[in-house]
PDB file of C-alpha atoms in Angstrom:
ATOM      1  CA  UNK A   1      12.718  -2.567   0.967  1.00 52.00           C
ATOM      2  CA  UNK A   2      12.900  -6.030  -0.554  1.00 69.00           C
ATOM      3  CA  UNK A   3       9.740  -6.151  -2.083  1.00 72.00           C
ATOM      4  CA  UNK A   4       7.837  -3.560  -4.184  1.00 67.00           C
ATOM      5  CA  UNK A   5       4.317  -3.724  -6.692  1.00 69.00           C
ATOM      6  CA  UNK A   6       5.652  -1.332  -9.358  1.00 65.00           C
ATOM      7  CA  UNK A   7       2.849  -0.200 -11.304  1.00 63.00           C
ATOM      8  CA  UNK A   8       1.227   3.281 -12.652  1.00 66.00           C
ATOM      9  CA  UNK A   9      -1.385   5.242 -10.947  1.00 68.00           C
ATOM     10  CA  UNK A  10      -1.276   3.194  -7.200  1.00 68.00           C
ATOM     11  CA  UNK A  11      -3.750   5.185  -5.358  1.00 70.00           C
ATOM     12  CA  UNK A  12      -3.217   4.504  -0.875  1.00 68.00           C
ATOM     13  CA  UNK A  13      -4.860   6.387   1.717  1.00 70.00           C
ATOM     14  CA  UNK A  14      -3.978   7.310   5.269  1.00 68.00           C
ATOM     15  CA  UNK A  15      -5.821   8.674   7.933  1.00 70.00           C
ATOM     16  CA  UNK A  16      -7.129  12.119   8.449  1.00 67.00           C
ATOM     17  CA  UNK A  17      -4.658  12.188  11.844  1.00 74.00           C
ATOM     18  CA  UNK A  18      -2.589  15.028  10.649  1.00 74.00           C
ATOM     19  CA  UNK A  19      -3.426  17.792   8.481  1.00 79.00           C
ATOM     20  CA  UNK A  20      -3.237  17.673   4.620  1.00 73.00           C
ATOM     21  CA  UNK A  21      -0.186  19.762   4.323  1.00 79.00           C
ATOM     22  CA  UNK A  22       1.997  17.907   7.403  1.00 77.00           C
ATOM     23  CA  UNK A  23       2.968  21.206   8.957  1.00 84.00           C
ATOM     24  CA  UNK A  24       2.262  21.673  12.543  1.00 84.00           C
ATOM     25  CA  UNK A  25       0.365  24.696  12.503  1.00 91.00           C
ATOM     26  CA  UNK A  26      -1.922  23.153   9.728  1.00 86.00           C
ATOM     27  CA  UNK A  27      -5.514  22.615  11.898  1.00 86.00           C
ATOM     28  CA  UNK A  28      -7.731  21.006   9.624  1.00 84.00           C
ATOM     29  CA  UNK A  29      -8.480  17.144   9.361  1.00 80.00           C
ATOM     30  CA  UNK A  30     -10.468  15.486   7.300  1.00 74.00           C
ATOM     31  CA  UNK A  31     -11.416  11.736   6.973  1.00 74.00           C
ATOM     32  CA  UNK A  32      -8.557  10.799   5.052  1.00 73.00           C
ATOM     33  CA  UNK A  33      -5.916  11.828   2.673  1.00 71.00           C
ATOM     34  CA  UNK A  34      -5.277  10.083  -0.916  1.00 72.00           C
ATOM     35  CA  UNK A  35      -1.891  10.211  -2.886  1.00 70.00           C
ATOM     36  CA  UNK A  36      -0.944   8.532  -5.925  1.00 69.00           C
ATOM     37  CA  UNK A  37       2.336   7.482  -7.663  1.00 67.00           C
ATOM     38  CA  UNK A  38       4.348   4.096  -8.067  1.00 63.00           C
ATOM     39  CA  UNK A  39       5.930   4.723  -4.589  1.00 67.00           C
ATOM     40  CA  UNK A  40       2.475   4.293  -3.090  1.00 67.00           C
ATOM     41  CA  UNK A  41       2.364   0.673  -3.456  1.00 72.00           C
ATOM     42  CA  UNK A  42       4.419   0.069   0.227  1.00 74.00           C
ATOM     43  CA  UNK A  43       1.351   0.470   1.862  1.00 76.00           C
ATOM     44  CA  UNK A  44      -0.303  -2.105  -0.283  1.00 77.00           C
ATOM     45  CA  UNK A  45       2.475  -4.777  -0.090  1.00 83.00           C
ATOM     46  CA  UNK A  46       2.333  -3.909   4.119  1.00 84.00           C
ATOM     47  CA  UNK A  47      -1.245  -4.934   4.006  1.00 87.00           C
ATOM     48  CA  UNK A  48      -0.636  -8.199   2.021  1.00 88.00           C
ATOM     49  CA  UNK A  49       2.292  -9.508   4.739  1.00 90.00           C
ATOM     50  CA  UNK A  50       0.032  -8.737   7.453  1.00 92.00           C
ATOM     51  CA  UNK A  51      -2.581 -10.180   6.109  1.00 93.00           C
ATOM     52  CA  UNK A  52      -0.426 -13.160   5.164  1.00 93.00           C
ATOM     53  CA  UNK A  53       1.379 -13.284   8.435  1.00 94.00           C
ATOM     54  CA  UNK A  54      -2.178 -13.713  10.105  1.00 95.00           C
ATOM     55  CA  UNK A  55      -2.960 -16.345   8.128  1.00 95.00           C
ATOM     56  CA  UNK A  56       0.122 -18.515   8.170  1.00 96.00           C
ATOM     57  CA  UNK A  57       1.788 -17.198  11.671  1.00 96.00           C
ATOM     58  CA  UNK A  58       4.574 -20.027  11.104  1.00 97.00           C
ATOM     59  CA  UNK A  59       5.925 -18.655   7.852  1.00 95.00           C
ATOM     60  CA  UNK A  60       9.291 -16.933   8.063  1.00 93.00           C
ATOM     61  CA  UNK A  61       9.691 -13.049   6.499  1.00 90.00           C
ATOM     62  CA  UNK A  62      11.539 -15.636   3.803  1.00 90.00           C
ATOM     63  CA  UNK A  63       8.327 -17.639   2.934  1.00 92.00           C
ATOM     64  CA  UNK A  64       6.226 -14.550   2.858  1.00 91.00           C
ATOM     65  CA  UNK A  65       8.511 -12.600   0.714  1.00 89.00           C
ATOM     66  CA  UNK A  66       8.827 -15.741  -1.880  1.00 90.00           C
ATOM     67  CA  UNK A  67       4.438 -16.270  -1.520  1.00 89.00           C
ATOM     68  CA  UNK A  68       4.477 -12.589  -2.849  1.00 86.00           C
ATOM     69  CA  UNK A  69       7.012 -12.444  -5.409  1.00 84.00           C
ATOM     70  CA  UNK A  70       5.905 -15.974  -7.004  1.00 86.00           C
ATOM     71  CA  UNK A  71       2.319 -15.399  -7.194  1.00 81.00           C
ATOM     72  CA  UNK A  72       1.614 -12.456  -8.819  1.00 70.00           C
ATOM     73  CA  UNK A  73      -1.003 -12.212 -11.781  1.00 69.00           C
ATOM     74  CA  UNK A  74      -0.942 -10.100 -15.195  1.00 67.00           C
ATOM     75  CA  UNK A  75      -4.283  -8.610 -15.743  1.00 65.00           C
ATOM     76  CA  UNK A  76      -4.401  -7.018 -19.576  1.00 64.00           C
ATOM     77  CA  UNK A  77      -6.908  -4.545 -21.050  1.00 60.00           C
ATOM     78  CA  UNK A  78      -8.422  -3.423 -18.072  1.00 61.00           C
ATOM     79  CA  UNK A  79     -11.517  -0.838 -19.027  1.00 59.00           C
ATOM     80  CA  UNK A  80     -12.692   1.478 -16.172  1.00 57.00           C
ATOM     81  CA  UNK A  81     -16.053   3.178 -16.502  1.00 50.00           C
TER      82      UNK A  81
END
């Protein structure tokens, strides 16, 4: 891939459309599936092209991939609660 949001702790979801353990014989579903880990962040960089591909259908994969990689923000001392 070209772009990736390194960080620590991504958290993405997927749907509950195969079972938690992948394997074919596996029945159950449930509503959906979390995983975490830095390689988790593809699914959030896929949202942010298609969400910036719907709003500027003229850009080029080009202009997108420079809007991402040019506008990113440090946050600092986050505190969760």
């Amino acid at each position: 891939p070209d772009i990736t949001a390194p960080g620590v702790n991504i958290i993405a979801a997927y749907s509950g459309g195969i079972s938690p353990s992948e394997m074919d014989f596996d029945k159950r579903r449930i509503p959906f599936i979390t995983m975490s880990g830095t390689s988790m962040s593809c699914p959030h960089v896929t949202g942010i092209v298609g969400l910036l591909k719907t709003l500027h259908s003229d850009w080029s994969p080009s202009a997108i991939k420079s809007a991402i990689m040019t506008t990113g923000n440090k946050l600092t001392n986050l505190v969760y609660s």
